Amino acid sequence: MAGNSFGNIFRITTWGESHGKALGVVADGVPAGLALCEEDIQSFLDRRKPGQSDISTPRKEADQVEILSGVFEGKTTGTSLSMLVRNTSQQSRDYSQIADCYRPGHADYTYDEKYSFRDYRGGGRSSGRETIGRVAGGAIASKILKEMGIDVYAYTTAIGPVRIDPANFDKAAILRNPTAMPDNAANERALACLKTARENSDSMGGVMECIVTGLPVGVGDPVFEKLDANLAKAVMSIGAVKAVEVGDGVHVSESLGSENNDAFFADETGVHKATNHSGGTLGGLSDGAPVVIRAYVKPTPSIFQMQHTVNRDGENTEITIKGRHDPIIVPRAVVVMEAMTAMTVLDALLLNMTARLDRIVEFYRD
Amino acid sequence: MAGNSFGNIFRITTWGESHGKALGVVADGVPAGLALCEEDIQSFLDRRKPGQSDISTPRKEADQVEILSGVFEGKTTGTSLSMLVRNTSQQSRDYSQIADCYRPGHADYTYDEKYSFRDYRGGGRSSGRETIGRVAGGAIASKILKEMGIDVYAYTTAIGPVRIDPANFDKAAILRNPTAMPDNAANERALACLKTARENSDSMGGVMECIVTGLPVGVGDPVFEKLDANLAKAVMSIGAVKAVEVGDGVHVSESLGSENNDAFFADETGVHKATNHSGGTLGGLSDGAPVVIRAYVKPTPSIFQMQHTVNRDGENTEITIKGRHDPIIVPRAVVVMEAMTAMTVLDALLLNMTARLDRIVEFYRD
Amino acid sequence: MAGNSFGNIFRITTWGESHGKALGVVADGVPAGLALCEEDIQSFLDRRKPGQSDISTPRKEADQVEILSGVFEGKTTGTSLSMLVRNTSQQSRDYSQIADCYRPGHADYTYDEKYSFRDYRGGGRSSGRETIGRVAGGAIASKILKEMGIDVYAYTTAIGPVRIDPANFDKAAILRNPTAMPDNAANERALACLKTARENSDSMGGVMECIVTGLPVGVGDPVFEKLDANLAKAVMSIGAVKAVEVGDGVHVSESLGSENNDAFFADETGVHKATNHSGGTLGGLSDGAPVVIRAYVKPTPSIFQMQHTVNRDGENTEITIKGRHDPIIVPRAVVVMEAMTAMTVLDALLLNMTARLDRIVEFYRD
Amino acid sequence: MAGNSFGNIFRITTWGESHGKALGVVADGVPAGLALCEEDIQSFLDRRKPGQSDISTPRKEADQVEILSGVFEGKTTGTSLSMLVRNTSQQSRDYSQIADCYRPGHADYTYDEKYSFRDYRGGGRSSGRETIGRVAGGAIASKILKEMGIDVYAYTTAIGPVRIDPANFDKAAILRNPTAMPDNAANERALACLKTARENSDSMGGVMECIVTGLPVGVGDPVFEKLDANLAKAVMSIGAVKAVEVGDGVHVSESLGSENNDAFFADETGVHKATNHSGGTLGGLSDGAPVVIRAYVKPTPSIFQMQHTVNRDGENTEITIKGRHDPIIVPRAVVVMEAMTAMTVLDALLLNMTARLDRIVEFYRD
């Protein structure tokens, strides 16, 4: 119930503030026998680490992960797995400005109203650094999915008005381009846009997409635990996401049924869909086609322009934010979306093992 | 874990199939002392009842609700509240066609793969009739919210290419127009479009929107239980919804930070936002502005044209669906969206009572 | 969170009051493909039905179950399964006495304080009739367990001072004897005691025991979800149970380690324990020996003697309870204990399927 | 679902192995505004710390707690609170004996069967050191309860055949006596017994009791979430507990209704019970009298005598355990029982705030 846990059978609980001692996560329900070391986690964390390009905050954090439990002789034990990342670059600076007044687009006001006070240093718990725990958990889920032949990957499809061209799709470019776009040309144009935005003390939004391939048919549960419903929650829970869509998404509202339905056909390899308007789910269960999910991300709320706001005493005032902030959230959020998707899919796969009596009986007969 | 429950403190569990004996819901965690009678529920169910207009299936169902427990002398007792609706219009017909082959855009194929068989009569559990339980639960949540001064209402904003004009907004028209549009002119144009679609044996999609007013600031929980994340799940779990957005939604990806941030200001009545791009949440907590959530709904997958598909034996075949089907889902889904939103908001409000120690101590001091 | 649900993957939600229209249960997470009919449920309900012997209330209820959803063509569909039992023998009588004052040993006072009022007819939701939903759910769990070669059975081991003699153990006698004792001689002596108690307008307590055989090793989860911890909750949640023990139970406190440890030994059939002091669990996981759990049940609080109490206005008064009440709870609670145990064990078995990565990978490879 | 979390609104998730790097806990749902420092936690941990008396293992651990998140400027923030204790005294020794064969009375065999391997060093996750996280979480719960006027305290009532005399009850002696008995004479006799047991290379069991005073009436929820059911689970989940009882416990089975019912009476201070056979609950809700719960604890399974057992290859063998082990578990488990009880009661109190509509409306009106 408390808000810092995600998942049912595979479940993470995250903790930590932007400028506290450390951040971390406890992953519970990790199946026993997975080969796992810190490098498996680190390679995911490095994708969201700050200070790696011109479009990322210059804050320098090693974000070095330490596994504290749940792994023995290189394998997961099946018990709770704790991971920790120490904060090392908390600048000792003057927080009186944001301690006293509410930054537009941030959670300062709402946290103060809910809890009566807040850790104002760098956003405290509402900071993007909160996602370290998500990514560390997602790294485990992704590794398990790989063992099952399931691939999850996310990338940027748009930054402001710049969109990738599917004809240029280059999966390898995702990890190489600072924008996380799988299209080199779009990457260049987006970087130019971001340079302008930054020169204007402004910030930009964008779109990211995540694909799941290799998923068996029938994963997800009817009614409230539909796979797409859980993916929507998972992705909408990422700080700046304001819209989530599956498959054709918003466009279905202007389609006709005859256009939107995906015809089935069979060949020697089995049943397939001729198109994938549905984005890989039917009735909330995976339908064998790739799962396609998209998230629309707002511009970084920390901009370096003067903004009107109020202070803790409820008086009108102005604020001009200083400090180290990304001009765009998307490129570093891509791995967060991938992590949330991987954990959601894994959890649904685990639950799905209990759907049929014959398979349960067979499982225990072995 | 099993998929037929929704919510934590206020929780519903729904059951029933399209052509089974009955459908229903158990609402648990209903606070004691709410005046409640069957008419309170019936008025909500009547909004999703079939057979009420030209754009609704001619299936005639009374959808008469019976309260079986949890109410004593006209008030809720605080214990589990069971409600039941008998199916009365299950046509005795030949289901051999859909028993054997998979309707495109439906859950037939995925249910068969998950469970190895399915109740094929009218879609079984994956039918839209499943939402009866949601609406009955939502009726209770809405009545509780009203006691707290919180109003939740949903309506249609678009059907295919026809969009409402905010200048014409007429709240009273929602319940009067068969499209559930709060704009009489748009309603007329949409009905004309639907007539054409039906004549073409086709179906249409649309957009619905839900508004929550009167919500205190700070409702929702950080990180994974953000109010908007839970709303996204709630709404995406409705059968045909393929995209969910909050506030400016997809448009934030093309906004600049300077445009997207909502400035705060104070006047004698308290703190407000000058705009509501955020759609009523900041950091996942309610921010005092109306909550605005939008859902994009696909066209009814049951169309009366020939479609290519496969049968249970994995052979290619064709299907031409017969029977009684709405040419559009949206108008009858509006009350479902309203119900899901009301339950999500109520659950968050109940949990929010435990956020602050001083308020807990004060609560028990009384 | 709300209190009327039990279990995680296999989960029931119960509802209904003693003198309401009906009682029932929704079972969710029932695996698809189980052959199930109303008679499977009825045979369990008949074991707790009133009016079957001299030591049971003369209230006549058919307690006839109706399955409303979740079964199609004789098999469970994997979706939520709703069952209903109509109340038929609500006597139209004067409840003013118990409406106004608090029966000692009952929940009248605590419900009034919690909810500010209560359904006072026959105890409302706190009546023993609440267990109908448990038993119906347990009948399903038991049938599934049988398919897996797991047997769960409960019986009475003591009524007041009369204890069964293990040397006389006769499993078939459980269902035959009105006391549910597996020992005909003890049954006779217990009936005599109960006759005396009833003549004295008094009531008696007793002990019941439940055995689970055939369980694989390793079922249950470490730390908080130990199999015995969940069994303790399951059994302690039955109305009148005041103590729960596993294996040697209370006697372990006076044992030495050298007496209490169960030695392991191996033979051609595998690993075994020489004794079963532990009652079938080690570290909270099943250890291959039969699970043995015991519950101590208080005497029926409804006695026909004058008792001192207070009324709703907080004034001292006296009450002499009238009506139809069992002189002992145990014999009819035995099937409730069996049901709660079966559901707990099944839920743990389902979750246990996800404990090892190699088995998960193998499951999905098929 | 995964087994390392406890509680709903106030929820802890624990992690760590006996000989891993560290152990810890994340407490979520901690209300904002509680003054909290490491010393508040340390004073609880010190009560379970090893090496403090002759009846405790000589293993020396500082068990020094570090708070890593969730506290800002000395107060809880309402977000997840992470605590860590580093292991410092993992002896580098030869574990080949217990790596290969199964200690009777321990979880070695069941863990190996469940997970296919285990961290065999000192019991790994199944070690009593696992309770560090429980006690740290309980320290927070206890401090919150104190703010509400609720006191929770546990103590030893028996060690083997030695029982405390209620006439000697001295609450202050609990923390002073190495046995945690509130009776100095019994403490002396128990120590003598333990000396003999140790000289015989044997171990002893015992009984502990926990009292909750100051609880309002009506806390707990009907049917499955009864306060006593949740307490039973909480306490039975402590490693060596084999029986749990509330109030008169096992003795109710031999009582008559006329003896067991607690009469109500009223005086100027309100409604009371003349006796407390029920142990503070009626119908699963707190009844205003002190909650009394008792746990029966088995003797330490690690004894220094030769025992028959099997090895990982399923061969018969013998084991004689070496190392550092308490001759009795009870004295150090007392604070664990207190912690589990405090967390259970707090969680029920938080949920209880949502039971009545009038109080909810009033809460939000403020």
PDB file of N, CA, C and O in Angstrom, chain A residues 1 8 114 163 202-203 218 220 225-226 230 233 237 242 244 246 254 257-258 261 266 278 301 307 316 352 356, chain B residues 1 8 114 163 202-203 218 220 225-226 230 233 237 242 244 246 254 257-258 261 266 278 301 307 316 352 356:
ATOM      1  N   MET A   1       0.829  -1.205   0.000  1.00  0.00           N
ATOM      2  CA  MET A   1       0.000   0.000   0.000  1.00  0.00           C
ATOM      3  C   MET A   1       0.868   1.261   0.000  1.00  0.00           C
ATOM      4  O   MET A   1       0.638   2.150  -0.798  1.00  0.00           O
ATOM      5  N   ASN A   8       4.193  -7.719  -7.774  1.00  0.00           N
ATOM      6  CA  ASN A   8       3.560  -8.649  -6.849  1.00  0.00           C
ATOM      7  C   ASN A   8       4.504  -9.800  -6.513  1.00  0.00           C
ATOM      8  O   ASN A   8       5.026  -9.862  -5.412  1.00  0.00           O
ATOM      9  N   LYS A 114       1.002  17.657   1.701  1.00  0.00           N
ATOM     10  CA  LYS A 114       0.698  16.294   2.151  1.00  0.00           C
ATOM     11  C   LYS A 114       1.356  15.991   3.483  1.00  0.00           C
ATOM     12  O   LYS A 114       0.728  15.438   4.390  1.00  0.00           O
ATOM     13  N   ARG A 163      11.382  14.005 -34.955  1.00  0.00           N
ATOM     14  CA  ARG A 163      10.969  12.604 -34.803  1.00  0.00           C
ATOM     15  C   ARG A 163      11.931  11.683 -35.568  1.00  0.00           C
ATOM     16  O   ARG A 163      12.463  12.068 -36.599  1.00  0.00           O
ATOM     17  N   ASP A 202      15.666  27.412 -21.551  1.00  0.00           N
ATOM     18  CA  ASP A 202      14.401  26.674 -21.593  1.00  0.00           C
ATOM     19  C   ASP A 202      14.688  25.156 -21.652  1.00  0.00           C
ATOM     20  O   ASP A 202      15.850  24.737 -21.598  1.00  0.00           O
ATOM     21  N   SER A 203      13.650  24.365 -21.727  1.00  0.00           N
ATOM     22  CA  SER A 203      13.801  22.907 -21.739  1.00  0.00           C
ATOM     23  C   SER A 203      12.785  22.310 -22.707  1.00  0.00           C
ATOM     24  O   SER A 203      11.835  22.988 -23.112  1.00  0.00           O
ATOM     25  N   GLY A 218      -0.823 -14.948 -24.110  1.00  0.00           N
ATOM     26  CA  GLY A 218      -1.674 -15.198 -22.948  1.00  0.00           C
ATOM     27  C   GLY A 218      -1.142 -14.631 -21.650  1.00  0.00           C
ATOM     28  O   GLY A 218      -1.717 -14.891 -20.582  1.00  0.00           O
ATOM     29  N   GLY A 220      -0.600 -11.848 -18.851  1.00  0.00           N
ATOM     30  CA  GLY A 220      -1.473 -10.768 -18.376  1.00  0.00           C
ATOM     31  C   GLY A 220      -2.720 -11.425 -17.811  1.00  0.00           C
ATOM     32  O   GLY A 220      -2.931 -12.629 -17.982  1.00  0.00           O
ATOM     33  N   GLU A 225      -6.093  -6.606 -14.118  1.00  0.00           N
ATOM     34  CA  GLU A 225      -4.646  -6.823 -14.201  1.00  0.00           C
ATOM     35  C   GLU A 225      -4.219  -7.115 -15.633  1.00  0.00           C
ATOM     36  O   GLU A 225      -3.320  -7.918 -15.873  1.00  0.00           O
ATOM     37  N   LYS A 226      -4.853  -6.422 -16.555  1.00  0.00           N
ATOM     38  CA  LYS A 226      -4.449  -6.533 -17.948  1.00  0.00           C
ATOM     39  C   LYS A 226      -2.978  -6.136 -18.075  1.00  0.00           C
ATOM     40  O   LYS A 226      -2.505  -5.215 -17.398  1.00  0.00           O
ATOM     41  N   ASN A 230      -1.258  -2.665 -16.482  1.00  0.00           N
ATOM     42  CA  ASN A 230      -0.105  -2.614 -15.585  1.00  0.00           C
ATOM     43  C   ASN A 230       1.066  -1.873 -16.213  1.00  0.00           C
ATOM     44  O   ASN A 230       1.810  -1.176 -15.510  1.00  0.00           O
ATOM     45  N   LYS A 233       0.392   1.850 -15.779  1.00  0.00           N
ATOM     46  CA  LYS A 233       0.732   2.328 -14.435  1.00  0.00           C
ATOM     47  C   LYS A 233       2.247   2.429 -14.281  1.00  0.00           C
ATOM     48  O   LYS A 233       2.772   3.417 -13.761  1.00  0.00           O
ATOM     49  N   SER A 237       4.031   6.065 -13.818  1.00  0.00           N
ATOM     50  CA  SER A 237       4.627   6.370 -12.503  1.00  0.00           C
ATOM     51  C   SER A 237       6.016   6.996 -12.637  1.00  0.00           C
ATOM     52  O   SER A 237       6.583   7.460 -11.644  1.00  0.00           O
ATOM     53  N   LYS A 242       3.320  12.068 -19.030  1.00  0.00           N
ATOM     54  CA  LYS A 242       1.958  12.600 -18.969  1.00  0.00           C
ATOM     55  C   LYS A 242       0.973  11.851 -19.864  1.00  0.00           C
ATOM     56  O   LYS A 242      -0.227  12.147 -19.833  1.00  0.00           O
ATOM     57  N   VAL A 244       0.425   7.774 -21.932  1.00  0.00           N
ATOM     58  CA  VAL A 244       0.917   6.436 -22.255  1.00  0.00           C
ATOM     59  C   VAL A 244      -0.003   5.850 -23.307  1.00  0.00           C
ATOM     60  O   VAL A 244      -1.231   5.976 -23.200  1.00  0.00           O
ATOM     61  N   VAL A 246      -0.588   2.331 -26.099  1.00  0.00           N
ATOM     62  CA  VAL A 246      -0.224   0.983 -26.519  1.00  0.00           C
ATOM     63  C   VAL A 246      -0.595   0.844 -27.995  1.00  0.00           C
ATOM     64  O   VAL A 246      -1.691   1.252 -28.399  1.00  0.00           O
ATOM     65  N   GLU A 254      -9.584   7.662 -34.214  1.00  0.00           N
ATOM     66  CA  GLU A 254     -10.010   8.106 -35.539  1.00  0.00           C
ATOM     67  C   GLU A 254      -9.982   6.977 -36.574  1.00  0.00           C
ATOM     68  O   GLU A 254     -10.153   7.219 -37.761  1.00  0.00           O
ATOM     69  N   GLY A 257     -13.246   0.370 -37.418  1.00  0.00           N
ATOM     70  CA  GLY A 257     -13.026  -1.009 -36.994  1.00  0.00           C
ATOM     71  C   GLY A 257     -12.349  -1.843 -38.082  1.00  0.00           C
ATOM     72  O   GLY A 257     -11.475  -2.660 -37.804  1.00  0.00           O
ATOM     73  N   SER A 258     -12.742  -1.610 -39.295  1.00  0.00           N
ATOM     74  CA  SER A 258     -12.178  -2.392 -40.403  1.00  0.00           C
ATOM     75  C   SER A 258     -10.699  -2.085 -40.609  1.00  0.00           C
ATOM     76  O   SER A 258      -9.965  -2.891 -41.182  1.00  0.00           O
ATOM     77  N   ASN A 261      -8.785  -3.494 -36.647  1.00  0.00           N
ATOM     78  CA  ASN A 261      -8.656  -4.924 -36.333  1.00  0.00           C
ATOM     79  C   ASN A 261      -7.429  -5.523 -37.022  1.00  0.00           C
ATOM     80  O   ASN A 261      -7.176  -5.233 -38.195  1.00  0.00           O
ATOM     81  N   ALA A 266      -2.419 -18.061 -40.378  1.00  0.00           N
ATOM     82  CA  ALA A 266      -1.587 -19.174 -39.906  1.00  0.00           C
ATOM     83  C   ALA A 266      -0.597 -19.554 -40.983  1.00  0.00           C
ATOM     84  O   ALA A 266      -0.917 -19.507 -42.180  1.00  0.00           O
ATOM     85  N   SER A 278      -2.851  -3.342 -32.480  1.00  0.00           N
ATOM     86  CA  SER A 278      -3.169  -3.529 -31.061  1.00  0.00           C
ATOM     87  C   SER A 278      -1.938  -3.330 -30.174  1.00  0.00           C
ATOM     88  O   SER A 278      -2.072  -3.155 -28.963  1.00  0.00           O
ATOM     89  N   PRO A 301      11.036  20.605 -15.714  1.00  0.00           N
ATOM     90  CA  PRO A 301      10.428  21.793 -15.103  1.00  0.00           C
ATOM     91  C   PRO A 301      11.460  22.809 -14.592  1.00  0.00           C
ATOM     92  O   PRO A 301      11.137  23.991 -14.457  1.00  0.00           O
ATOM     93  N   GLN A 307      10.243  32.768 -12.892  1.00  0.00           N
ATOM     94  CA  GLN A 307       8.876  32.248 -12.900  1.00  0.00           C
ATOM     95  C   GLN A 307       8.099  32.792 -11.691  1.00  0.00           C
ATOM     96  O   GLN A 307       8.669  32.975 -10.631  1.00  0.00           O
ATOM     97  N   ASN A 316       2.824  35.690  -2.809  1.00  0.00           N
ATOM     98  CA  ASN A 316       3.307  35.691  -4.184  1.00  0.00           C
ATOM     99  C   ASN A 316       4.778  36.092  -4.226  1.00  0.00           C
ATOM    100  O   ASN A 316       5.219  36.987  -3.486  1.00  0.00           O
ATOM    101  N   ASN A 352       1.361 -15.900 -14.466  1.00  0.00           N
ATOM    102  CA  ASN A 352       0.729 -16.697 -15.525  1.00  0.00           C
ATOM    103  C   ASN A 352       0.993 -18.196 -15.381  1.00  0.00           C
ATOM    104  O   ASN A 352       0.268 -19.025 -15.923  1.00  0.00           O
ATOM    105  N   ARG A 356      -3.369 -22.503 -15.375  1.00  0.00           N
ATOM    106  CA  ARG A 356      -4.019 -23.732 -15.838  1.00  0.00           C
ATOM    107  C   ARG A 356      -3.720 -24.892 -14.920  1.00  0.00           C
ATOM    108  O   ARG A 356      -2.574 -25.196 -14.611  1.00  0.00           O
TER     109      ARG A 356
ATOM    110  N   MET B   1      -3.876 -10.451  -6.202  1.00  0.00           N
ATOM    111  CA  MET B   1      -3.048 -10.885  -7.334  1.00  0.00           C
ATOM    112  C   MET B   1      -3.914 -11.336  -8.505  1.00  0.00           C
ATOM    113  O   MET B   1      -3.711 -10.893  -9.616  1.00  0.00           O
ATOM    114  N   ASN B   8      -7.310  -0.827  -2.935  1.00  0.00           N
ATOM    115  CA  ASN B   8      -6.656  -1.337  -1.737  1.00  0.00           C
ATOM    116  C   ASN B   8      -7.568  -1.235  -0.538  1.00  0.00           C
ATOM    117  O   ASN B   8      -8.060  -2.245  -0.047  1.00  0.00           O
ATOM    118  N   LYS B 114      -4.226 -18.889 -23.184  1.00  0.00           N
ATOM    119  CA  LYS B 114      -3.924 -18.814 -21.747  1.00  0.00           C
ATOM    120  C   LYS B 114      -4.552 -19.956 -20.970  1.00  0.00           C
ATOM    121  O   LYS B 114      -3.902 -20.576 -20.127  1.00  0.00           O
ATOM    122  N   ARG B 163     -15.175  16.402 -32.967  1.00  0.00           N
ATOM    123  CA  ARG B 163     -14.771  16.790 -31.620  1.00  0.00           C
ATOM    124  C   ARG B 163     -15.717  17.812 -31.019  1.00  0.00           C
ATOM    125  O   ARG B 163     -16.278  18.627 -31.735  1.00  0.00           O
ATOM    126  N   ASP B 202     -19.408  -1.005 -40.478  1.00  0.00           N
ATOM    127  CA  ASP B 202     -18.139  -0.679 -39.836  1.00  0.00           C
ATOM    128  C   ASP B 202     -18.403  -0.079 -38.458  1.00  0.00           C
ATOM    129  O   ASP B 202     -19.556   0.031 -38.018  1.00  0.00           O
ATOM    130  N   SER B 203     -17.352   0.279 -37.745  1.00  0.00           N
ATOM    131  CA  SER B 203     -17.504   0.838 -36.394  1.00  0.00           C
ATOM    132  C   SER B 203     -16.502   1.972 -36.213  1.00  0.00           C
ATOM    133  O   SER B 203     -15.572   2.117 -36.996  1.00  0.00           O
ATOM    134  N   GLY B 218      -2.474  17.059  -2.264  1.00  0.00           N
ATOM    135  CA  GLY B 218      -1.603  16.067  -1.616  1.00  0.00           C
ATOM    136  C   GLY B 218      -2.114  14.644  -1.662  1.00  0.00           C
ATOM    137  O   GLY B 218      -1.526  13.763  -1.041  1.00  0.00           O
ATOM    138  N   GLY B 220      -2.653  11.038  -3.212  1.00  0.00           N
ATOM    139  CA  GLY B 220      -1.785  10.208  -4.056  1.00  0.00           C
ATOM    140  C   GLY B 220      -0.521   9.933  -3.268  1.00  0.00           C
ATOM    141  O   GLY B 220      -0.306  10.529  -2.208  1.00  0.00           O
ATOM    142  N   GLU B 225       2.862   4.764  -6.465  1.00  0.00           N
ATOM    143  CA  GLU B 225       1.420   4.902  -6.256  1.00  0.00           C
ATOM    144  C   GLU B 225       0.964   6.330  -6.506  1.00  0.00           C
ATOM    145  O   GLU B 225       0.059   6.852  -5.835  1.00  0.00           O
ATOM    146  N   LYS B 226       1.576   6.942  -7.498  1.00  0.00           N
ATOM    147  CA  LYS B 226       1.153   8.291  -7.899  1.00  0.00           C
ATOM    148  C   LYS B 226      -0.318   8.252  -8.303  1.00  0.00           C
ATOM    149  O   LYS B 226      -0.778   7.261  -8.902  1.00  0.00           O
ATOM    150  N   ASN B 230      -2.050   5.479 -10.927  1.00  0.00           N
ATOM    151  CA  ASN B 230      -3.196   4.614 -10.623  1.00  0.00           C
ATOM    152  C   ASN B 230      -4.391   4.907 -11.516  1.00  0.00           C
ATOM    153  O   ASN B 230      -5.128   3.991 -11.897  1.00  0.00           O
ATOM    154  N   LYS B 233      -3.737   3.160 -14.843  1.00  0.00           N
ATOM    155  CA  LYS B 233      -4.068   1.732 -14.795  1.00  0.00           C
ATOM    156  C   LYS B 233      -5.582   1.524 -14.800  1.00  0.00           C
ATOM    157  O   LYS B 233      -6.102   0.672 -15.522  1.00  0.00           O
ATOM    158  N   SER B 237      -7.410  -0.262 -17.992  1.00  0.00           N
ATOM    159  CA  SER B 237      -7.988  -1.590 -17.777  1.00  0.00           C
ATOM    160  C   SER B 237      -9.384  -1.734 -18.396  1.00  0.00           C
ATOM    161  O   SER B 237      -9.937  -2.830 -18.449  1.00  0.00           O
ATOM    162  N   LYS B 242      -6.852   2.405 -25.481  1.00  0.00           N
ATOM    163  CA  LYS B 242      -5.494   2.171 -25.981  1.00  0.00           C
ATOM    164  C   LYS B 242      -4.531   3.301 -25.634  1.00  0.00           C
ATOM    165  O   LYS B 242      -3.319   3.192 -25.921  1.00  0.00           O
ATOM    166  N   VAL B 244      -3.945   6.702 -22.599  1.00  0.00           N
ATOM    167  CA  VAL B 244      -4.435   7.486 -21.463  1.00  0.00           C
ATOM    168  C   VAL B 244      -3.529   8.700 -21.319  1.00  0.00           C
ATOM    169  O   VAL B 244      -2.305   8.572 -21.401  1.00  0.00           O
ATOM    170  N   VAL B 246      -2.950  12.582 -19.081  1.00  0.00           N
ATOM    171  CA  VAL B 246      -3.304  13.468 -17.972  1.00  0.00           C
ATOM    172  C   VAL B 246      -2.947  14.884 -18.399  1.00  0.00           C
ATOM    173  O   VAL B 246      -1.860  15.116 -18.953  1.00  0.00           O
ATOM    174  N   GLU B 254       5.862  18.282 -27.157  1.00  0.00           N
ATOM    175  CA  GLU B 254       6.268  19.364 -28.070  1.00  0.00           C
ATOM    176  C   GLU B 254       6.238  20.737 -27.396  1.00  0.00           C
ATOM    177  O   GLU B 254       6.384  21.762 -28.059  1.00  0.00           O
ATOM    178  N   GLY B 257       9.564  23.980 -21.582  1.00  0.00           N
ATOM    179  CA  GLY B 257       9.356  24.079 -20.148  1.00  0.00           C
ATOM    180  C   GLY B 257       8.668  25.378 -19.762  1.00  0.00           C
ATOM    181  O   GLY B 257       7.783  25.403 -18.890  1.00  0.00           O
ATOM    182  N   SER B 258       9.044  26.445 -20.425  1.00  0.00           N
ATOM    183  CA  SER B 258       8.461  27.755 -20.094  1.00  0.00           C
ATOM    184  C   SER B 258       6.980  27.814 -20.433  1.00  0.00           C
ATOM    185  O   SER B 258       6.243  28.626 -19.872  1.00  0.00           O
ATOM    186  N   ASN B 261       5.141  24.614 -17.645  1.00  0.00           N
ATOM    187  CA  ASN B 261       5.022  24.840 -16.192  1.00  0.00           C
ATOM    188  C   ASN B 261       3.794  25.682 -15.873  1.00  0.00           C
ATOM    189  O   ASN B 261       3.520  26.664 -16.569  1.00  0.00           O
ATOM    190  N   ALA B 266      -1.091  33.337  -5.343  1.00  0.00           N
ATOM    191  CA  ALA B 266      -1.904  33.302  -4.122  1.00  0.00           C
ATOM    192  C   ALA B 266      -2.910  34.432  -4.153  1.00  0.00           C
ATOM    193  O   ALA B 266      -2.614  35.528  -4.638  1.00  0.00           O
ATOM    194  N   SER B 278      -0.728  20.625 -16.159  1.00  0.00           N
ATOM    195  CA  SER B 278      -0.386  19.373 -15.468  1.00  0.00           C
ATOM    196  C   SER B 278      -1.598  18.456 -15.317  1.00  0.00           C
ATOM    197  O   SER B 278      -1.435  17.271 -15.039  1.00  0.00           O
ATOM    198  N   PRO B 301     -14.593  -3.905 -32.094  1.00  0.00           N
ATOM    199  CA  PRO B 301     -13.993  -4.901 -32.991  1.00  0.00           C
ATOM    200  C   PRO B 301     -15.012  -5.758 -33.725  1.00  0.00           C
ATOM    201  O   PRO B 301     -14.695  -6.325 -34.765  1.00  0.00           O
ATOM    202  N   GLN B 307     -13.897 -10.936 -42.415  1.00  0.00           N
ATOM    203  CA  GLN B 307     -12.533 -10.728 -41.958  1.00  0.00           C
ATOM    204  C   GLN B 307     -11.759 -12.045 -42.047  1.00  0.00           C
ATOM    205  O   GLN B 307     -12.305 -13.111 -41.825  1.00  0.00           O
ATOM    206  N   ASN B 316      -6.335 -21.314 -41.591  1.00  0.00           N
ATOM    207  CA  ASN B 316      -6.842 -20.036 -42.089  1.00  0.00           C
ATOM    208  C   ASN B 316      -8.311 -20.166 -42.454  1.00  0.00           C
ATOM    209  O   ASN B 316      -8.744 -21.176 -43.017  1.00  0.00           O
ATOM    210  N   ASN B 352      -4.504   8.416   2.187  1.00  0.00           N
ATOM    211  CA  ASN B 352      -3.871   9.696   2.527  1.00  0.00           C
ATOM    212  C   ASN B 352      -4.128  10.112   3.979  1.00  0.00           C
ATOM    213  O   ASN B 352      -3.392  10.930   4.540  1.00  0.00           O
ATOM    214  N   ARG B 356       0.295  11.714   7.927  1.00  0.00           N
ATOM    215  CA  ARG B 356       0.946  12.603   8.892  1.00  0.00           C
ATOM    216  C   ARG B 356       0.687  12.174  10.317  1.00  0.00           C
ATOM    217  O   ARG B 356      -0.463  11.999  10.725  1.00  0.00           O
TER     218      ARG B 356
END
